[in-house]
XYZ file of C-alpha atoms in Angstrom:
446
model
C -70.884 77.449 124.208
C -70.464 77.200 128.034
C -67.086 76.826 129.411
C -66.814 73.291 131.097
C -64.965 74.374 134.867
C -65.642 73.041 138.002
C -66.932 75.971 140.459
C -68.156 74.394 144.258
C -71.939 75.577 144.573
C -72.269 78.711 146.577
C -74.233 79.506 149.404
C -75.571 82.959 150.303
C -77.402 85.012 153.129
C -78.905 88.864 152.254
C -78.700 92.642 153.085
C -79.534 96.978 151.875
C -80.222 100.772 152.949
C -82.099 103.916 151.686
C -80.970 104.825 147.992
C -79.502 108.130 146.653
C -81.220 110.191 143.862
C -82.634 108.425 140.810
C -81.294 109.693 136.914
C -83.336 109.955 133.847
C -81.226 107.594 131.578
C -80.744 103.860 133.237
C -77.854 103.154 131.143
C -75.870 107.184 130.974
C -74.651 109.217 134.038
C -75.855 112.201 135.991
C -74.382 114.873 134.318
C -76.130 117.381 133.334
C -76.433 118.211 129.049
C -73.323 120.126 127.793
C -71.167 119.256 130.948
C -68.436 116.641 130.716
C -69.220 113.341 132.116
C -68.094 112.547 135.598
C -64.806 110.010 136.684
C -66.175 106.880 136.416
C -66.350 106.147 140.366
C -66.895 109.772 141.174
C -70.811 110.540 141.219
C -72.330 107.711 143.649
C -75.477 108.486 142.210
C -77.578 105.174 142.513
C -77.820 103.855 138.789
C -80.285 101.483 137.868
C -78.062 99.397 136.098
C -75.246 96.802 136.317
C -72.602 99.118 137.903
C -69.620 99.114 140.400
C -69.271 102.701 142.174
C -66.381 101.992 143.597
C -62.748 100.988 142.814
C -62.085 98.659 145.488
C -65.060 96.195 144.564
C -63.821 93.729 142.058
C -64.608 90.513 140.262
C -68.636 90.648 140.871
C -71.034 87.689 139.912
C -74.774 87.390 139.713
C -76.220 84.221 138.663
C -78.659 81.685 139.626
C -77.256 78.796 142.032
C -78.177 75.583 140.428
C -75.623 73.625 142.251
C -73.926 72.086 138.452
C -70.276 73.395 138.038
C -71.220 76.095 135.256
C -74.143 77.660 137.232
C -71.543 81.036 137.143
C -72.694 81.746 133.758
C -76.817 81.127 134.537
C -77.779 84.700 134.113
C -80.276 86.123 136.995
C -83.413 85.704 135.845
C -85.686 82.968 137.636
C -89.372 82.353 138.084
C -91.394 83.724 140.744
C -91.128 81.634 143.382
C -87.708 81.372 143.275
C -85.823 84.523 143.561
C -83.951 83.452 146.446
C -81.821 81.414 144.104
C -79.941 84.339 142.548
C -76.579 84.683 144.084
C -74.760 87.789 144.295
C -70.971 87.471 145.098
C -67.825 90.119 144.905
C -64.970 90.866 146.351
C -63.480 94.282 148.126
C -59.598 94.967 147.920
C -58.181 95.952 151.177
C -57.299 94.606 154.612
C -59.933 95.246 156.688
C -64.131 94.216 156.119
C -66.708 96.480 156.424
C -70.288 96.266 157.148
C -72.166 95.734 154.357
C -76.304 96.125 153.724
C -78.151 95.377 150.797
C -81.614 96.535 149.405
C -83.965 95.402 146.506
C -85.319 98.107 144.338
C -88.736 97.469 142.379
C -88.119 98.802 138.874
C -91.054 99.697 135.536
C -90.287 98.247 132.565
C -87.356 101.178 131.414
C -85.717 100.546 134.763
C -86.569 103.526 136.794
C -87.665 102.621 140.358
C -91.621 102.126 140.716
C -94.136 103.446 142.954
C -94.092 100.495 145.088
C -93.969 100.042 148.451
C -91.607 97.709 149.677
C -94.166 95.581 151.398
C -95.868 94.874 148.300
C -93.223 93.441 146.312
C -91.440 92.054 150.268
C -92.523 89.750 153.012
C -89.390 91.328 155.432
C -88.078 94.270 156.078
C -86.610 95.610 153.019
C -82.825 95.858 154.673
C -80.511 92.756 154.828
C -77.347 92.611 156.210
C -74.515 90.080 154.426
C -73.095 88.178 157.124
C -71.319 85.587 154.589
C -67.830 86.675 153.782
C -64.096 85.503 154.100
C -60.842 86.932 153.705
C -58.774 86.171 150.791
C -55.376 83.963 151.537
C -52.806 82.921 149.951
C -52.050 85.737 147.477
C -50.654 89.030 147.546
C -53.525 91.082 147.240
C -55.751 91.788 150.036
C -59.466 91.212 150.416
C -62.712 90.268 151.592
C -65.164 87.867 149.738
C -69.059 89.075 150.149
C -71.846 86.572 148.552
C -75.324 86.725 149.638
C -79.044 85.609 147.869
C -81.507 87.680 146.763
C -84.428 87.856 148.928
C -87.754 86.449 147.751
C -90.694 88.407 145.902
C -94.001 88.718 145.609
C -94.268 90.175 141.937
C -92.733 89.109 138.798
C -90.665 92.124 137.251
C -87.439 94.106 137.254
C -85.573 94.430 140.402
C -82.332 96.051 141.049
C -80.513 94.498 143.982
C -77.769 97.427 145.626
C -75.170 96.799 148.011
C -74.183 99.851 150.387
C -72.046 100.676 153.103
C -73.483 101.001 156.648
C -73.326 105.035 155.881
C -75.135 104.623 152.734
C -72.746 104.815 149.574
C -73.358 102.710 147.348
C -70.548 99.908 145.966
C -72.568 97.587 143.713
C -75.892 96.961 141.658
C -77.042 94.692 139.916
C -80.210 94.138 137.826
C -82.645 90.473 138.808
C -85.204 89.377 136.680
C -88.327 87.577 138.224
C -90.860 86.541 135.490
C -93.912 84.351 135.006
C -95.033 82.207 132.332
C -98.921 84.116 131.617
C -98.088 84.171 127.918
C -96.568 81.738 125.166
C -93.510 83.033 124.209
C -92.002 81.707 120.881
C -88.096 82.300 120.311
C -86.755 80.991 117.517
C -83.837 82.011 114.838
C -84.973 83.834 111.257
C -83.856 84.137 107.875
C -82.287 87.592 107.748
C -83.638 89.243 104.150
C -81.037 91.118 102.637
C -77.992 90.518 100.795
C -74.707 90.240 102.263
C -76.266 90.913 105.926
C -76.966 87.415 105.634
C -73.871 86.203 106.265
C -73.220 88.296 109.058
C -76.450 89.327 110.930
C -78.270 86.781 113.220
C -82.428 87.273 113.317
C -84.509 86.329 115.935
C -88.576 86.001 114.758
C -90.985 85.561 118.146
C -94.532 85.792 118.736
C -96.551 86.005 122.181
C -100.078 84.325 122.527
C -102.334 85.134 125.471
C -105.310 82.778 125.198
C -104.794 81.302 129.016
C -104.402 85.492 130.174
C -106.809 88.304 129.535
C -104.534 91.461 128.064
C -106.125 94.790 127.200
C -104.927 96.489 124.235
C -102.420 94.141 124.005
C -100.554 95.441 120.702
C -99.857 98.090 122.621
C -99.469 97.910 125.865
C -97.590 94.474 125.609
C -93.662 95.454 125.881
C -90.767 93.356 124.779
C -86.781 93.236 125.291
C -84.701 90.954 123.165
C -80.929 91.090 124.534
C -78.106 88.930 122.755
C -75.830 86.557 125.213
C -77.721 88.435 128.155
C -76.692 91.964 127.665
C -78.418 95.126 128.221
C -76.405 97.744 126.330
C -77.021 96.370 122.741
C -80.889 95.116 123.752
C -83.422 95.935 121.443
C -86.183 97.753 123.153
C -89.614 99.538 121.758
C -90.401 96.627 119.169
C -93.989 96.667 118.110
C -96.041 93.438 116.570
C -95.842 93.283 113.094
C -99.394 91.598 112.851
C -101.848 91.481 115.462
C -103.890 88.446 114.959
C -107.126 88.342 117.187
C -109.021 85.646 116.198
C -105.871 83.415 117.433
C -105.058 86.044 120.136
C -101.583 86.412 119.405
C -99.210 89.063 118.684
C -96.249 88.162 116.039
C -92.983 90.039 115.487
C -91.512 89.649 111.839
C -88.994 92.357 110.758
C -87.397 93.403 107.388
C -84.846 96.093 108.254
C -83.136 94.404 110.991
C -85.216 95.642 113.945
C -84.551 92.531 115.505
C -81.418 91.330 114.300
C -77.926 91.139 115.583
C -73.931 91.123 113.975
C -73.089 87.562 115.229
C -69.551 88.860 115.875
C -67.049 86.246 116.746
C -66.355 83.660 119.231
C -65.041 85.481 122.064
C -61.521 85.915 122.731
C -60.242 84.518 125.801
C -57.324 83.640 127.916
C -56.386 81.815 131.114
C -55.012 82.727 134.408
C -56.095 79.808 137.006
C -52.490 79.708 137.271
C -50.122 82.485 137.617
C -46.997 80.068 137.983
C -47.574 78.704 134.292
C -48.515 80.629 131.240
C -51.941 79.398 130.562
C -53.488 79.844 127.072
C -53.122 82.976 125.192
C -50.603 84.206 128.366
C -47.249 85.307 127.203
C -45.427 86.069 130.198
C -45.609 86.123 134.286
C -43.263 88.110 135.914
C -44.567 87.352 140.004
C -41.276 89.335 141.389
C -43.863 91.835 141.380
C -46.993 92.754 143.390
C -49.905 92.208 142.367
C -47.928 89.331 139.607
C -47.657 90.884 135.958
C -49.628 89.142 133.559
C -48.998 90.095 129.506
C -51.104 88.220 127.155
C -50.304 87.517 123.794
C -50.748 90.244 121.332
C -54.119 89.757 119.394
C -54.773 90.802 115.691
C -57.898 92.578 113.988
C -60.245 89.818 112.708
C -62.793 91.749 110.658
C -61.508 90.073 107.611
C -60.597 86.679 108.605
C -63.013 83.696 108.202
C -65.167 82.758 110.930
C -63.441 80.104 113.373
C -65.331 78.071 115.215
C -64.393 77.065 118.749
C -65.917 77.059 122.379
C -66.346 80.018 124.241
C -68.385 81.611 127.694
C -70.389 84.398 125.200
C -68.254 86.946 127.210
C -68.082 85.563 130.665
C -65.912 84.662 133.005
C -64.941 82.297 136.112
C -62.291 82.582 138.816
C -60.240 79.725 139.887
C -56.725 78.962 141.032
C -55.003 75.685 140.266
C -52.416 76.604 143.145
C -54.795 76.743 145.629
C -58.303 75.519 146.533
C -61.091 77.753 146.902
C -61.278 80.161 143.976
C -63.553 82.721 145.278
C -60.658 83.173 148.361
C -57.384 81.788 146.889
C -57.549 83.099 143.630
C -55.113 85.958 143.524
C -55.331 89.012 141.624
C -52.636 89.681 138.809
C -52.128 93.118 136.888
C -53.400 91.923 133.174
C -51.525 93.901 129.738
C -53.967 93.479 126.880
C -51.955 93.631 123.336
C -53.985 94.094 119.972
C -51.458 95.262 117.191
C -52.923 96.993 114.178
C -51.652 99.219 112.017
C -53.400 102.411 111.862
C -55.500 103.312 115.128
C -59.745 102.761 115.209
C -62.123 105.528 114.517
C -62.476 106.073 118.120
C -61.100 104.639 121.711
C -60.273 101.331 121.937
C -61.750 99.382 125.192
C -61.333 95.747 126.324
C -65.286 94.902 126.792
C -66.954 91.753 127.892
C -68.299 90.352 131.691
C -65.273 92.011 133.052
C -65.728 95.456 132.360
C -69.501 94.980 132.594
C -70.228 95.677 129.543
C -69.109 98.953 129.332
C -66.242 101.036 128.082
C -64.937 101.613 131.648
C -61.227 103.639 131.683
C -59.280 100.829 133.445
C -60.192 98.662 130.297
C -59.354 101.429 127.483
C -56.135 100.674 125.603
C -53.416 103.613 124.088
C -52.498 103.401 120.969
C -48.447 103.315 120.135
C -47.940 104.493 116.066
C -44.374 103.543 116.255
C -45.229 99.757 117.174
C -48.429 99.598 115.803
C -49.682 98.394 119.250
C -52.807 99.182 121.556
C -52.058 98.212 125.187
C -53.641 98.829 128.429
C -53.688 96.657 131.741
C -56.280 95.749 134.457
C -56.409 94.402 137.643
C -58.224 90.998 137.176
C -58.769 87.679 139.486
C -57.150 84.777 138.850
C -59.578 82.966 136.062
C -60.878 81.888 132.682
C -62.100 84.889 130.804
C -63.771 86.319 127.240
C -63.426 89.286 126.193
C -63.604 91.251 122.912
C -62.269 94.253 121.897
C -64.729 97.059 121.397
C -64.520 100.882 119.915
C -66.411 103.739 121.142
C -68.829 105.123 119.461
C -70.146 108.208 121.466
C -72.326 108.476 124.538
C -76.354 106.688 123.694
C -74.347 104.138 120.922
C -73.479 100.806 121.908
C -69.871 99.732 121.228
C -68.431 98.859 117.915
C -66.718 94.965 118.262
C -67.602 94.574 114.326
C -64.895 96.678 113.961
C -61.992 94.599 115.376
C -63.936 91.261 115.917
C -66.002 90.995 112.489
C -69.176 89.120 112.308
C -70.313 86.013 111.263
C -73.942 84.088 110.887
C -72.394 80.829 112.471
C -71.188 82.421 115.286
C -72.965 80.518 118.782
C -74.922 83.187 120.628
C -77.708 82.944 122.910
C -80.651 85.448 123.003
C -83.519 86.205 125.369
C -86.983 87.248 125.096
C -88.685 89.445 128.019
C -92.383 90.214 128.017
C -93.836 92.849 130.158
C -97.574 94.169 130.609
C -99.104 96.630 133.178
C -102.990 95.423 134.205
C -105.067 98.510 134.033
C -105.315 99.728 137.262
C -102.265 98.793 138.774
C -98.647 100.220 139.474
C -96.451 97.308 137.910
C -95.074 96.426 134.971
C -95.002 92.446 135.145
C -92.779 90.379 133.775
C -95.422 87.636 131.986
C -93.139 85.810 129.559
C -89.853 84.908 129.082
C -88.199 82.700 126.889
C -84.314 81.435 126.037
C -82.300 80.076 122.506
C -79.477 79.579 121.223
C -78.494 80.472 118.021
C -75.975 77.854 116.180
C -76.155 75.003 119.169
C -73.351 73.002 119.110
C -74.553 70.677 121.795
C-alpha cells in the first residue's frame, strides 16, 4: 500500500548534452568478458538504465507530478501527451552548484538507443539546461537541490532522460515511459498451478486485443514487459502468447511453469528518519555529536520462516521529509544510516540492503559484513532524512536478479503492484512504440 505523507507538489524546468559510448547489456557494465567489473562510479560509460555515476548525487526521484501528497511514488510512465509531467529531482553533496544539462535519449524496446533523430521524437532543441535548484539549509551536510520536467514527445516509447555536467560526464539517468492506449490490455491476478508455489508465488494472466489497430504478425512481433512494484531488474521479458486467437484478434498469455509469476516476498521493511532528534520507528539510536548525525536502526531478523504479516508499506520506496524543518527536499538533512540483520550463519552469497534507495541494485555502499562472533551483518549509508522500505537481498552472480526470498520469505497475500508494457514496431519504421499499458494491484487493501 502507499505510504500516506504529505510532500508539497513540485515544480520543474529541463536540460542535456552529447552522450558517451553505448554497452551491449542495459542492465551489466562495460567490462569486457573475463575482466573484473569496474568500481561502481568508475566507468562513466552512459548506461541505459536507472543509474547514478557519481558519488556526490544522492536521494534521486522520478515520478509523475499529480499535485496529491503521494505523487513521489507515481512511477514515470504517462501518456503521450503528457510527458512533461514526469519530474526528475536529486540532490548533489557539496558546497558549491554546478551547471547542469540534461538530454532525452530515444530507446528500442531492449533499451539500447534508436536510430532516431532527435527532431523526430523533439519539438526543441534536444539540450535543456536546469535552472531550478536551491541549496540545502539547516543541516550539516552540504548541497544543492536540482528538479526539472521531462520535455514533451512526439512518440510513445522508451526514453532515457541523462543529466550531465557542462563538460559532459554524466551524473544521473533515468528511464521514462510514454505509451498509448492502441491495444486492450487486460491485467489481472491468476491462479498459480502447482503445489506449494501457491502459497508463495503471485501470477499475473493478460491478454492484448487489437481490433481498433491494424498489427502485422502480431504473435510475433507484439513485445511485452511485466515488472512487479515497477522494477526492471526482476521484469519478465521475451513472453510469447500462449494462444493466438484471430477470429477475435487477440493475443492471450496463460502460463504453467511460472513464466509469468512472481515470489510475493514480504511487506517491505521500513524505518523512519523525518526526525533525527527522536528515534522514529524501527530507529534505535541518534548520536548527532557527530557529522553527518549517526543513525543505527534496530537489528532485523531473517523472516523466511515466519508467517506472513500484514501491514502498510511504499512496495520499496521512499520519501524525504524533516519534521524539524519545513521543506524536505532542502531541510531534510542527511544522517549516516547502520543497517543490523542478525542471523546465525552467513547467506550463500553477499548480503546488500536493496530497495528505491540503492536503485535496485546491489550497489557497495549498501552491502553489509558479516560478524561470526555476533552473528550480525552491518553496513551503513549515507541517506536523507525520510520514510523508507527496504529489504534485504543476497547476490546471486552477475545476469541473476537478487535473492530477498532468502531473508524476506514469500507469501501469496503479500500487496504488490504489477505493470503490463506493450510494444510493436509498424513495418517500415524505426520505433518500437509503446501501444498498451496497463496497472494492478495484487491483494488491494483499499
Amino acid at each position: 500500500m502507499r505510504f500516506p505523507l504529505a510532500l508539497p507538489l513540485l515544480l520543474l524546468a529541463t536540460a542535456c548534452v552529447p552522450l558517451g559510448t553505448p554497452i551491449t547489456d542495459p542492465n551489466g557494465t562495460a567490462s569486457a568478458p573475463g575482466q573484473k567489473a569496474p568500481e561502481y562510479y568508475a566507468d562513466k560509460t552512459i548506461r541505459y538504465q536507472d543509474y547514478v555515476y557519481d558519488p556526490s548525487v544522492k536521494s534521486v526521484q522520478c515520478y509523475v507530478a499529480t499535485g496529491v501528497n503521494t505523487e513521489v511514488f507515481q512511477p514515470p510512465v504517462v501518456p503521450l501527451g503528457q510527458s512533461q509531467a514526469i519530474t526528475l529531482e536529486f540532490d548533489v553533496l557539496g558546497g558549491q552548484s554546478q551547471r547542469l544539462l540534461a538530454k532525452l535519449v530515444h530507446c528500442d524496446v531492449d533499451w539500447q538507443p534508436s536510430v532516431l533523430t532527435d527532431m523526430q521524437f523533439l519539438s526543441e532543441i534536444n539540450e535543456f539546461l536546469i535552472t531550478d535548484y536551491r541549496t540545502g539549509v539547516g543541516g550539516k551536510t552540504p548541497y544543492f537541490h536540482y528538479r526539472m520536467r521531462a520535455p514533451g514527445v512526439k512518440l510513445s516509447g522508451n526514453y532515457l532522460l541523462v543529466v550531465q555536467t557542462s563538460a559532459g560526464v554524466p551524473l544521473v539517468s533515468r528511464r521514462l515511459l510514454v505509451y498509448e492506449n492502441r491495444v486492450q490490455v487486460s491485467l489481472k491476478p491468476g491462479i498459480v498451478v502447482g503445489g506449494q508455489e501457491r502459497y508463495t508465488m503471485q501470477q499475473l494472466d493478460f491478454a492484448v486485443g487489437y481490433g481498433g489497430v491494424q498489427l502485422v504478425n502480431p504473435a510475433a512481433e507484439v513485445k511485452v514487459v511485466l515488472r512487479q512494484n515497477f522494477r526492471w531488474d526482476n521484469a519478465k521479458y521475451n513472453l510469447r502468447p500462449t494462444f493466438v486467437r484471430d477470429a477475435d484478434r487477440r493475443l492471450e498469455y496463460q502460463y504453467f511453469n511460472f513464466e509469468n509469476a512472481f515470489p510475493g516476498l514480504s511487506e517491505y521493511r521500513f524505518f523512519d528518519t523525518r526526525s533525527i532528534q527522536a528515534a522514529g520507528l524501527s530507529v534505535q539510536s541518534i548520536n548527532t555529536r557527530t557529522a553527518p548525525t549517526a543513525v543505527t536502526l534496530v537489528p532485523e531478523t531473517p523472516r523466511g520462516t515466519l508467517a506472513y504479516n500484514q501491514y502498510q508499506d511504499a512496495n520499496g520506496q521512499r520519501v524525504f521529509e524533516s519534521r524539524e524543518f519545513g521543506d524536505g527536499r532542502t531541510n531534510a538533512d542527511y544522517a549516516n544510516v547502520t543497517f543490523q540483520l542478525r542471523t546465525p550463519q552467513p547467506a550463500p552469497g553477499p548480503v546488500y540492503v536493496l530497495g528505491a534507495l540503492s536503485d535496485w541494485q546491489l550497489k557497495d555502499e549498501f552491502k553489509l559484513a558479516y560478524d561470526e562472533a555476533q552473528g550480525l551483518y552491518t553496513g551503513t549509508a549515507l541517506l536523507k532524512q525520510g520514510y523508507y522500505n527496504y529489504s534485504f537481498a543476497v547476490g546471486q552472480g552477475a545476469g541473476k536478479a537478487p535473492n530477498e526470498v532468502y531473508f524476506e520469505g514469500s507469501h501469496q497475500q503479500t500487496e504488490n503492484q504489477y505493470d503490463l508494457l506493450v510494444y510493436y514496431r509498424p513495418p517500415g519504421t524505426r520505433a518500437d512504440l509503446l501501444i498498451g499499458y496497463q496497472a494492478v494491484t495484487m491483494n488491494n487493501r483499499q
